[in-house]
């Protein structure tokens, strides 16, 4: 089944479904990526330096036999590298075994102390996160623009940026971010932020589209009703709802049957859901179900509504 693509603000096409790889263990992710590309039709893989499994993701990409040019690969700059974007990117490229990325994102608008007590999650003696307070994210964005201009990445964007955080980089940005990757799903649709992104030409990508670990959103009654109505699975409705709204969906799975059904089911659900269905699904969170699943204790106020 063909996967619809969306267009980024620089003209690059992006497949609307991508395989997530966070918490995919090194021992599982190679097979999951190989299967997704070779057997299930995926052409988009979502990675990050901080996931610690990019070498194994790269092995899966090569094992699939699908040409690099047909695959859309995203990775993300980690917080301890905000002062040295190209170094983090080079490590990712080496780990994945490729010489360019299709999309590179700032993972969080949170620069972390590069010389702290841990290379990934540096902490202060009191246990709180060790923030690099002197560094401005607008300067991180300048370095993102530099690696884009060098041709090492085909598009640049951000992740976990609220309107407030985007307003910290946009006034001095030469290039508007192509993407903002966020926790977006039935219970955290962030309608206001979606409207803002649209007004700026920034494409939203939905992470944790099933509610993250153990997919708690599969219990949602409204999504389950639509699944029964259309003879689909609840996961299909959750994913198809996003795609129908023009949002890239990034479901993670290491289970072959789920990898395949998420892809086929999402495309089917996106084509079946009507405007009225979408309006009802849009009303689920404002109707009392609002919930975020991913909210690390960053210390910095990220400026999001409904941050727990
Ligand atoms: N930018 C960021 O800060 C950020 C943050 C979080 C996530 N992400 C990205 O977004 C991706 C997806 O988010 P996520 O991993 O948090 O969660 P998710 O995709 O919402 O859910 C993953 C969970 O759902 C299970 N699952 C998948 N398909 C299923 C199905 N059809 N039926 C039942 N269970 C199913 C998976 O289990 P199995 O794997 O065992 O099948 C896993 O436990 C990540 O992997 C990552 O690439 C980015």
Coordinates of N, CA, C and O in Angstrom, one line a residue, residues 72-254:
X72 N 13.9 8.0 3.7 CA 14.0 9.3 4.4 C 14.4 9.1 5.9 O 13.7 8.4 6.6
X73 N 15.6 9.6 6.2 CA 16.2 9.3 7.5 C 16.2 10.7 8.3 O 16.8 11.6 7.8
X74 N 15.7 10.6 9.5 CA 15.7 11.8 10.4 C 16.6 11.4 11.6 O 16.5 10.3 12.1
X75 N 17.4 12.4 12.1 CA 18.0 12.2 13.4 C 17.9 13.5 14.1 O 17.4 14.5 13.6
X76 N 18.4 13.5 15.4 CA 18.3 14.6 16.2 C 19.5 15.0 17.0 O 20.2 14.1 17.5
X77 N 19.7 16.3 17.2 CA 20.9 16.8 17.9 C 20.6 16.7 19.4 O 19.5 17.2 19.9
X78 N 21.5 16.1 20.2 CA 21.3 16.0 21.6 C 21.7 17.3 22.4 O 22.5 18.1 21.9
X79 N 21.1 17.4 23.6 CA 21.3 18.7 24.4 C 22.8 19.0 24.7 O 23.1 20.2 24.8
X80 N 23.6 18.0 24.9 CA 25.0 18.2 25.3 C 25.8 18.7 24.1 O 27.0 19.0 24.2
X81 N 25.2 18.7 22.9 CA 25.9 19.1 21.7 C 25.4 20.4 21.1 O 25.7 20.7 19.9
X82 N 24.6 21.2 21.8 CA 24.1 22.5 21.2 C 25.2 23.4 20.8 O 25.0 24.2 19.8
X83 N 26.4 23.3 21.4 CA 27.5 24.2 21.0 C 28.3 23.6 19.9 O 29.2 24.3 19.4
X84 N 28.0 22.4 19.5 CA 28.9 21.7 18.5 C 28.0 20.8 17.7 O 28.1 19.6 17.7
X85 N 27.1 21.4 16.9 CA 26.1 20.7 16.1 C 26.7 19.7 15.1 O 26.3 18.6 15.0
X86 N 27.8 20.2 14.4 CA 28.3 19.4 13.4 C 29.0 18.1 13.9 O 28.9 17.0 13.3
X87 N 29.5 18.2 15.1 CA 30.1 17.0 15.8 C 29.1 16.0 16.1 O 29.3 14.8 15.8
X88 N 27.9 16.4 16.6 CA 26.9 15.4 16.9 C 26.4 14.8 15.6 O 26.2 13.6 15.5
X89 N 26.2 15.6 14.6 CA 25.7 15.2 13.3 C 26.7 14.1 12.7 O 26.3 13.1 12.2
X90 N 28.0 14.5 12.8 CA 29.0 13.5 12.2 C 29.0 12.2 12.9 O 29.2 11.1 12.3
X91 N 28.8 12.2 14.2 CA 28.7 11.0 15.0 C 27.5 10.2 14.5 O 27.6 8.9 14.3
X92 N 26.4 10.8 14.3 CA 25.2 10.2 13.8 C 25.4 9.6 12.4 O 25.0 8.4 12.2
X93 N 26.0 10.4 11.6 CA 26.2 9.9 10.2 C 27.1 8.7 10.2 O 26.8 7.7 9.5
X94 N 28.2 8.7 11.0 CA 29.1 7.5 11.1 C 28.3 6.3 11.7 O 28.5 5.2 11.2
X95 N 27.5 6.6 12.7 CA 26.8 5.4 13.3 C 25.8 4.8 12.4 O 25.7 3.6 12.3
X96 N 25.1 5.7 11.6 CA 24.1 5.1 10.7 C 24.7 4.6 9.4 O 24.1 3.8 8.7
X97 N 26.0 5.0 9.2 CA 26.6 4.6 7.9 C 26.1 5.2 6.7 O 25.9 4.6 5.7
X98 N 25.9 6.5 6.8 CA 25.4 7.3 5.6 C 26.1 8.6 5.6 O 26.7 9.0 6.6
X99 N 26.1 9.3 4.4 CA 26.8 10.6 4.4 C 25.9 11.8 4.4 O 26.4 12.9 4.2
X100 N 24.6 11.6 4.5 CA 23.7 12.7 4.7 C 22.5 12.2 5.4 O 22.1 11.0 5.4
X101 N 21.7 13.2 6.0 CA 20.4 13.0 6.5 C 19.4 13.7 5.7 O 19.7 14.7 5.1
X102 N 18.2 13.2 5.7 CA 17.1 13.9 5.0 C 16.5 15.0 5.9 O 16.0 16.0 5.4
X103 N 16.6 14.8 7.2 CA 16.1 15.8 8.2 C 16.9 15.7 9.5 O 17.1 14.6 10.0
X104 N 17.3 16.9 10.0 CA 18.0 16.9 11.3 C 17.2 17.9 12.2 O 16.9 19.0 11.8
X105 N 17.0 17.5 13.4 CA 16.1 18.2 14.3 C 16.9 18.6 15.6 O 17.7 17.7 16.0
X106 N 16.6 19.7 16.2 CA 17.1 20.0 17.6 C 16.1 19.1 18.4 O 14.9 19.4 18.4
X107 N 16.7 18.2 19.2 CA 15.8 17.2 19.9 C 14.9 17.9 21.0 O 13.7 17.6 21.0
X108 N 15.5 18.8 21.8 CA 14.8 19.6 22.8 C 15.4 21.0 22.8 O 16.6 21.1 22.6
X109 N 14.6 22.0 23.1 CA 15.1 23.3 23.2 C 15.8 23.5 24.5 O 15.6 24.5 25.2
X110 N 16.7 22.6 24.9 CA 17.3 22.5 26.2 C 18.8 22.2 26.1 O 19.2 21.1 26.0
X111 N 19.7 23.3 26.0 CA 21.1 23.0 26.0 C 21.6 22.5 27.3 O 21.2 23.0 28.4
X112 N 22.3 21.4 27.3 CA 22.8 20.7 28.5 C 24.3 21.0 28.6 O 25.0 21.1 27.6
X113 N 24.8 21.0 29.9 CA 26.3 21.2 30.1 C 27.1 20.2 29.4 O 27.0 19.0 29.7
X114 N 27.9 20.6 28.4 CA 28.7 19.6 27.6 C 29.8 19.0 28.4 O 30.4 18.0 28.0
X115 N 30.2 19.7 29.6 CA 31.3 19.2 30.4 C 30.8 18.7 31.8 O 31.5 18.8 32.8
X116 N 29.5 18.2 31.8 CA 29.0 17.8 33.1 C 29.4 16.4 33.5 O 30.3 15.8 32.9
X117 N 28.6 15.9 34.4 CA 29.0 14.6 35.0 C 28.5 13.4 34.2 O 28.7 12.2 34.6
X118 N 27.8 13.7 33.1 CA 27.3 12.5 32.3 C 27.2 13.1 30.8 O 26.7 14.2 30.6
X119 N 27.6 12.3 29.8 CA 27.6 12.8 28.4 C 26.2 12.9 27.9 O 25.9 13.6 26.9
X120 N 25.2 12.3 28.5 CA 23.8 12.3 27.9 C 22.9 13.1 28.9 O 22.2 14.0 28.5
X121 N 22.9 12.7 30.2 CA 22.0 13.4 31.1 C 22.8 14.0 32.3 O 22.8 13.5 33.4
X122 N 23.6 15.1 32.0 CA 24.4 15.6 33.1 C 23.5 16.2 34.2 O 22.4 16.8 33.9
X123 N 23.8 15.9 35.5 CA 23.0 16.4 36.6 C 23.9 17.2 37.6 O 25.1 17.0 37.7
X124 N 23.2 18.1 38.3 CA 23.8 18.8 39.4 C 23.9 18.0 40.6 O 23.1 17.0 40.7
X125 N 24.6 18.4 41.7 CA 24.7 17.5 42.9 C 23.3 17.3 43.5 O 23.1 16.2 44.1
X126 N 22.4 18.2 43.3 CA 21.0 18.0 43.9 C 20.2 17.1 43.0 O 19.0 16.9 43.3
X127 N 20.7 16.6 41.9 CA 20.0 15.6 41.1 C 19.2 16.2 40.0 O 18.6 15.5 39.1
X128 N 19.1 17.6 39.9 CA 18.4 18.2 38.8 C 19.3 18.3 37.6 O 20.5 18.2 37.7
X129 N 18.6 18.5 36.4 CA 19.3 18.5 35.2 C 20.3 19.7 35.1 O 20.0 20.8 35.5
X130 N 21.5 19.4 34.5 CA 22.6 20.4 34.5 C 22.5 21.2 33.1 O 22.9 20.7 32.1
X131 N 21.8 22.3 33.2 CA 21.5 23.1 32.0 C 22.7 24.0 31.7 O 23.3 24.6 32.5
X132 N 22.9 24.2 30.4 CA 23.9 25.2 29.9 C 23.3 26.5 29.7 O 22.9 26.9 28.6
X133 N 23.1 27.2 30.8 CA 22.3 28.5 30.8 C 22.9 29.6 30.0 O 22.2 30.5 29.6
X134 N 24.2 29.5 29.7 CA 24.8 30.6 28.9 C 24.5 30.5 27.4 O 24.8 31.5 26.7
X135 N 24.1 29.4 27.0 CA 23.9 29.2 25.5 C 22.5 29.5 25.1 O 21.5 29.1 25.7
X136 N 22.4 30.2 23.9 CA 21.1 30.5 23.4 C 20.7 29.6 22.3 O 21.5 29.3 21.4
X137 N 19.4 29.1 22.3 CA 19.0 28.2 21.2 C 19.0 28.9 19.8 O 19.1 28.2 18.8
X138 N 19.0 30.2 19.8 CA 19.1 30.8 18.5 C 20.5 30.6 17.9 O 20.6 30.6 16.6
X139 N 21.5 30.4 18.7 CA 22.8 30.1 18.2 C 22.9 28.7 17.8 O 23.7 28.3 16.9
X140 N 22.2 27.8 18.5 CA 22.1 26.4 18.0 C 21.6 26.4 16.6 O 22.0 25.7 15.7
X141 N 20.5 27.2 16.4 CA 19.8 27.2 15.1 C 20.8 27.7 14.0 O 20.8 27.1 12.9
X142 N 21.6 28.6 14.3 CA 22.6 29.1 13.3 C 23.5 28.0 12.9 O 23.8 27.8 11.7
X143 N 23.9 27.1 13.8 CA 24.8 26.0 13.5 C 24.0 24.9 12.7 O 24.5 24.2 11.8
X144 N 22.7 24.8 13.0 CA 21.8 23.9 12.2 C 21.8 24.4 10.7 O 21.9 23.6 9.8
X145 N 21.6 25.7 10.6 CA 21.6 26.3 9.2 C 22.9 26.1 8.5 O 22.9 25.8 7.3
X146 N 24.0 26.1 9.2 CA 25.3 25.9 8.6 C 25.5 24.5 8.1 O 26.0 24.3 6.9
X147 N 25.0 23.5 8.8 CA 25.2 22.1 8.3 C 24.2 21.9 7.1 O 24.5 21.1 6.2
X148 N 23.1 22.6 7.1 CA 22.2 22.5 6.0 C 22.8 23.1 4.7 O 22.8 22.5 3.6
X149 N 23.4 24.3 4.9 CA 24.1 25.0 3.8 C 25.2 24.1 3.2 O 25.5 24.2 2.0
X150 N 25.9 23.4 4.1 CA 27.0 22.5 3.6 C 26.5 21.3 2.9 O 27.3 20.6 2.3
X151 N 25.2 21.0 2.9 CA 24.6 19.9 2.2 C 24.6 18.6 3.0 O 24.3 17.5 2.4
X152 N 25.0 18.6 4.3 CA 25.0 17.4 5.0 C 23.6 16.9 5.4 O 23.4 15.7 5.8
X153 N 22.6 17.8 5.4 CA 21.2 17.4 5.7 C 20.3 18.1 4.7 O 20.6 19.2 4.2
X154 N 19.3 17.4 4.3 CA 18.4 18.0 3.2 C 17.3 19.0 3.8 O 16.7 19.7 3.0
X155 N 17.1 18.9 5.1 CA 16.2 19.8 5.7 C 16.5 19.9 7.2 O 17.1 18.9 7.8
X156 N 16.1 21.0 7.8 CA 16.4 21.1 9.3 C 15.1 21.5 10.0 O 14.2 22.2 9.4
X157 N 15.0 21.1 11.2 CA 13.8 21.5 12.0 C 14.1 21.3 13.5 O 15.2 21.3 13.9
X158 N 13.0 21.3 14.2 CA 13.1 21.3 15.7 C 12.1 20.2 16.2 O 11.3 19.7 15.5
X159 N 12.3 20.0 17.5 CA 11.4 19.0 18.2 C 11.2 19.6 19.6 O 12.1 20.2 20.2
X160 N 10.0 19.4 20.1 CA 9.6 19.8 21.4 C 9.7 21.3 21.6 O 10.0 21.8 22.7
X161 N 9.4 22.1 20.5 CA 9.4 23.5 20.6 C 8.0 24.0 20.7 O 7.2 23.8 19.8
X162 N 7.6 24.7 21.7 CA 6.3 25.4 21.9 C 6.4 26.7 21.0 O 7.5 27.1 20.5
X163 N 5.3 27.4 20.9 CA 5.3 28.7 20.2 C 6.4 29.6 20.9 O 7.1 30.3 20.2
X164 N 6.4 29.6 22.2 CA 7.3 30.5 22.9 C 8.8 30.2 22.5 O 9.6 31.1 22.3
X165 N 9.1 28.9 22.4 CA 10.5 28.5 22.1 C 10.8 28.8 20.6 O 11.9 29.2 20.3
X166 N 9.8 28.6 19.7 CA 10.0 29.0 18.3 C 10.3 30.5 18.2 O 11.1 30.9 17.4
X167 N 9.6 31.3 19.0 CA 9.8 32.7 18.9 C 11.2 33.1 19.4 O 11.6 34.2 19.2
X168 N 11.9 32.2 20.1 CA 13.3 32.5 20.4 C 14.2 32.3 19.3 O 15.3 32.9 19.3
X169 N 13.8 31.6 18.3 CA 14.8 31.4 17.1 C 14.3 32.1 15.9 O 15.1 32.5 15.1
X170 N 13.0 32.3 15.7 CA 12.5 32.8 14.4 C 13.0 34.2 14.0 O 13.3 34.4 12.9
X171 N 13.1 35.1 15.0 CA 13.5 36.5 14.6 C 14.9 36.6 14.0 O 15.1 37.4 13.1
X172 N 15.8 35.7 14.3 CA 17.1 35.7 13.7 C 17.4 34.6 12.8 O 18.5 34.4 12.2
X173 N 16.4 33.8 12.5 CA 16.5 32.6 11.6 C 16.6 33.1 10.2 O 15.8 33.9 9.7
X174 N 17.5 32.5 9.4 CA 17.5 32.7 7.9 C 16.6 31.7 7.3 O 16.0 31.9 6.3
X175 N 16.6 30.5 7.9 CA 15.8 29.4 7.4 C 14.7 29.1 8.4 O 15.0 28.8 9.6
X176 N 13.4 29.0 8.0 CA 12.3 28.6 8.9 C 12.4 27.1 9.1 O 12.6 26.4 8.1
X177 N 12.3 26.6 10.3 CA 12.3 25.2 10.5 C 11.3 24.5 9.6 O 10.2 25.0 9.4
X178 N 11.7 23.3 9.0 CA 10.8 22.6 8.1 C 9.7 21.8 8.9 O 8.6 21.6 8.4
X179 N 10.1 21.4 10.1 CA 9.4 20.5 10.9 C 9.4 20.8 12.4 O 10.4 21.4 12.8
X180 N 8.4 20.5 13.1 CA 8.4 20.5 14.6 C 7.9 19.2 15.0 O 6.7 18.9 14.8
X181 N 8.7 18.3 15.6 CA 8.3 17.0 16.1 C 7.9 17.1 17.5 O 8.6 17.5 18.4
X182 N 6.6 16.7 17.8 CA 6.0 16.9 19.1 C 5.2 15.7 19.6 O 4.8 14.9 18.7
X183 N 4.9 15.7 20.9 CA 4.0 14.7 21.3 C 2.6 15.1 20.9 O 2.0 16.0 21.4
X184 N 2.1 14.5 19.8 CA 0.7 14.8 19.3 C 0.0 13.5 19.2 O 0.5 12.5 18.5
X185 N -1.2 13.4 19.7 CA -2.1 12.3 19.6 C -3.4 12.6 20.1 O -3.7 13.8 20.4
X186 N -4.3 11.7 20.0 CA -5.7 11.9 20.4 C -5.9 12.6 21.7 O -6.8 13.5 21.8
X187 N -5.1 12.3 22.7 CA -5.2 12.9 24.0 C -4.4 14.2 24.2 O -4.4 14.8 25.2
X188 N -3.5 14.5 23.2 CA -2.7 15.7 23.3 C -2.6 16.3 22.0 O -1.5 16.5 21.4
X189 N -3.7 16.8 21.4 CA -3.7 17.2 20.0 C -3.1 18.6 19.8 O -2.7 18.9 18.6
X190 N -3.0 19.4 20.8 CA -2.3 20.7 20.7 C -2.9 21.5 19.6 O -2.1 22.1 18.7
X191 N -4.2 21.7 19.5 CA -4.8 22.3 18.4 C -4.3 23.7 18.1 O -4.1 24.1 17.0
X192 N -4.1 24.5 19.2 CA -3.6 25.9 19.0 C -2.2 25.9 18.4 O -1.9 26.7 17.5
X193 N -1.4 25.1 18.9 CA 0.0 25.0 18.4 C 0.0 24.5 16.9 O 0.8 25.0 16.1
X194 N -0.9 23.6 16.5 CA -1.0 23.2 15.2 C -1.3 24.3 14.2 O -0.8 24.5 13.2
X195 N -2.3 25.2 14.7 CA -2.7 26.4 13.9 C -1.5 27.3 13.7 O -1.2 27.8 12.6
X196 N -0.7 27.5 14.8 CA 0.5 28.4 14.7 C 1.5 27.8 13.7 O 2.0 28.5 12.9
X197 N 1.8 26.5 13.8 CA 2.7 25.9 12.9 C 2.3 26.1 11.5 O 3.1 26.4 10.6
X198 N 1.0 25.9 11.2 CA 0.5 26.0 9.9 C 0.7 27.5 9.4 O 1.2 27.7 8.2
X199 N 0.5 28.4 10.2 CA 0.7 29.8 9.8 C 2.2 30.1 9.5 O 2.4 31.1 8.8
X200 N 3.1 29.3 10.0 CA 4.5 29.6 9.7 C 5.1 28.6 8.7 O 6.3 28.7 8.4
X201 N 4.3 27.7 8.2 CA 4.8 26.8 7.2 C 5.6 25.7 7.7 O 6.5 25.1 7.1
X202 N 5.4 25.3 9.0 CA 6.2 24.3 9.7 C 5.4 23.0 9.8 O 4.2 23.1 10.4
X203 N 5.9 21.9 9.3 CA 5.1 20.7 9.3 C 5.2 20.0 10.7 O 6.3 19.8 11.2
X204 N 4.0 19.6 11.3 CA 4.1 18.9 12.5 C 4.3 17.4 12.3 O 3.8 16.8 11.4
X205 N 5.1 16.8 13.2 CA 5.3 15.4 13.2 C 4.9 14.9 14.6 O 5.2 15.5 15.6
X206 N 4.1 13.8 14.6 CA 3.6 13.3 15.9 C 4.4 12.1 16.4 O 4.5 11.1 15.8
X207 N 5.0 12.4 17.6 CA 5.7 11.3 18.3 C 4.7 10.7 19.3 O 3.8 11.4 19.7
X208 N 5.1 9.5 19.8 CA 4.2 8.8 20.7 C 2.7 8.8 20.3 O 1.8 9.1 21.1
X209 N 2.5 8.5 19.0 CA 1.1 8.6 18.5 C 0.1 7.5 19.1 O -1.1 7.7 19.0
X210 N 0.7 6.5 19.7 CA -0.1 5.5 20.4 C -0.1 5.7 21.9 O -0.7 4.9 22.7
X211 N 0.5 6.8 22.4 CA 0.6 7.0 23.8 C 1.9 6.5 24.4 O 2.0 6.4 25.7
X212 N 2.9 6.2 23.6 CA 4.2 5.7 24.0 C 4.1 4.3 24.7 O 3.2 3.5 24.3
X213 N 5.0 4.0 25.6 CA 5.2 2.7 26.1 C 3.9 1.9 26.4 O 3.1 2.5 27.2
X214 N 3.7 0.8 25.9 CA 2.5 -0.1 26.0 C 1.2 0.5 25.5 O 0.2 0.1 25.8
X215 N 1.4 1.5 24.6 CA 0.3 2.1 23.8 C -1.0 2.3 24.5 O -2.0 1.7 24.1
X216 N -1.0 3.1 25.6 CA -2.3 3.2 26.4 C -3.5 3.8 25.6 O -4.6 3.6 26.0
X217 N -3.2 4.5 24.5 CA -4.3 5.1 23.7 C -5.2 4.1 23.1 O -6.3 4.4 22.6
X218 N -4.7 2.8 23.0 CA -5.5 1.8 22.4 C -6.8 1.5 23.2 O -7.7 0.9 22.7
X219 N -6.8 2.0 24.5 CA -8.0 1.9 25.3 C -9.1 2.9 25.0 O -10.2 2.9 25.6
X220 N -8.7 3.9 24.2 CA -9.7 5.0 24.0 C -11.0 4.5 23.3 O -11.0 3.9 22.3
X221 N -12.1 4.9 24.0 CA -13.4 4.4 23.5 C -13.8 5.0 22.1 O -14.3 4.2 21.3
X222 N -13.6 6.3 21.9 CA -14.0 6.9 20.7 C -13.2 6.3 19.5 O -13.8 5.9 18.5
X223 N -11.9 6.1 19.7 CA -11.1 5.5 18.6 C -11.5 4.1 18.4 O -11.6 3.6 17.2
X224 N -11.8 3.4 19.4 CA -12.2 2.0 19.3 C -13.6 1.9 18.5 O -13.8 1.0 17.7
X225 N -14.5 2.8 18.8 CA -15.8 2.8 18.1 C -15.5 3.0 16.6 O -16.2 2.3 15.8
X226 N -14.7 4.0 16.3 CA -14.4 4.2 14.8 C -13.7 2.9 14.2 O -13.9 2.6 13.0
X227 N -12.9 2.3 15.0 CA -12.2 1.1 14.5 C -13.3 0.0 14.1 O -13.2 -0.6 13.0
X228 N -14.3 -0.1 15.0 CA -15.3 -1.1 14.8 C -16.2 -0.7 13.5 O -16.5 -1.5 12.7
X229 N -16.5 0.6 13.5 CA -17.3 1.1 12.4 C -16.6 0.8 11.0 O -17.3 0.5 10.0
X230 N -15.3 1.0 10.9 CA -14.6 0.9 9.6 C -13.9 -0.5 9.5 O -13.2 -0.7 8.5
X231 N -14.1 -1.4 10.4 CA -13.4 -2.7 10.3 C -11.9 -2.6 10.4 O -11.2 -3.4 9.7
X232 N -11.4 -1.7 11.2 CA -10.0 -1.5 11.4 C -9.6 -1.7 12.8 O -10.5 -2.0 13.7
X233 N -8.3 -1.6 13.1 CA -7.9 -1.7 14.5 C -7.8 -0.3 15.1 O -7.6 0.7 14.4
X234 N -7.8 -0.2 16.5 CA -7.8 1.1 17.1 C -6.5 1.8 16.8 O -6.5 3.0 16.5
X235 N -5.4 1.1 16.7 CA -4.1 1.8 16.3 C -4.2 2.4 15.0 O -3.7 3.5 14.7
X236 N -4.9 1.8 14.0 CA -5.1 2.3 12.7 C -5.8 3.7 12.8 O -5.4 4.7 12.1
X237 N -6.8 3.8 13.6 CA -7.6 5.0 13.7 C -6.7 6.1 14.3 O -6.7 7.3 13.8
X238 N -6.0 5.8 15.4 CA -5.1 6.7 16.0 C -4.1 7.3 15.0 O -3.8 8.5 15.1
X239 N -3.5 6.5 14.2 CA -2.5 6.9 13.2 C -3.1 7.6 12.0 O -2.7 8.7 11.6
X240 N -4.2 7.0 11.5 CA -4.9 7.6 10.3 C -5.5 9.0 10.6 O -5.5 9.9 9.8
X241 N -5.9 9.2 11.9 CA -6.4 10.5 12.3 C -5.4 11.6 12.1 O -5.7 12.7 11.6
X242 N -4.1 11.3 12.5 CA -3.0 12.2 12.3 C -2.8 12.5 10.9 O -2.7 13.7 10.5
X243 N -2.6 11.5 10.1 CA -2.3 11.6 8.7 C -3.4 12.4 7.9 O -3.1 13.3 7.1
X244 N -4.6 12.1 8.3 CA -5.7 12.8 7.6 C -5.7 14.3 8.0 O -6.2 15.1 7.2
X245 N -5.1 14.7 9.1 CA -4.9 16.1 9.5 C -3.6 16.7 9.0 O -3.3 17.8 9.3
X246 N -2.9 16.0 8.2 CA -1.6 16.5 7.6 C -0.5 16.5 8.6 O 0.5 17.3 8.4
X247 N -0.5 15.6 9.5 CA 0.5 15.4 10.5 C 1.3 14.1 10.3 O 0.6 13.1 10.1
X248 N 2.6 14.1 10.2 CA 3.4 12.9 10.0 C 3.2 12.0 11.3 O 3.4 12.6 12.4
X249 N 3.0 10.7 11.2 CA 2.9 9.9 12.3 C 4.1 9.0 12.4 O 4.6 8.4 11.4
X250 N 4.6 8.8 13.6 CA 5.9 8.1 13.8 C 5.7 6.9 14.8 O 6.2 6.9 15.9
X251 N 4.9 5.9 14.5 CA 4.7 4.8 15.4 C 6.0 4.0 15.6 O 6.6 3.7 14.6
X252 N 6.3 3.6 16.8 CA 7.4 2.7 17.1 C 6.9 1.3 17.3 O 5.9 1.1 18.1
X253 N 7.5 0.3 16.7 CA 7.3 -1.1 17.1 C 8.5 -1.9 16.7 O 9.2 -1.6 15.7
X254 N 8.7 -3.0 17.5 CA 9.7 -3.9 17.1 C 9.1 -5.3 16.8 O 9.7 -6.3 16.6

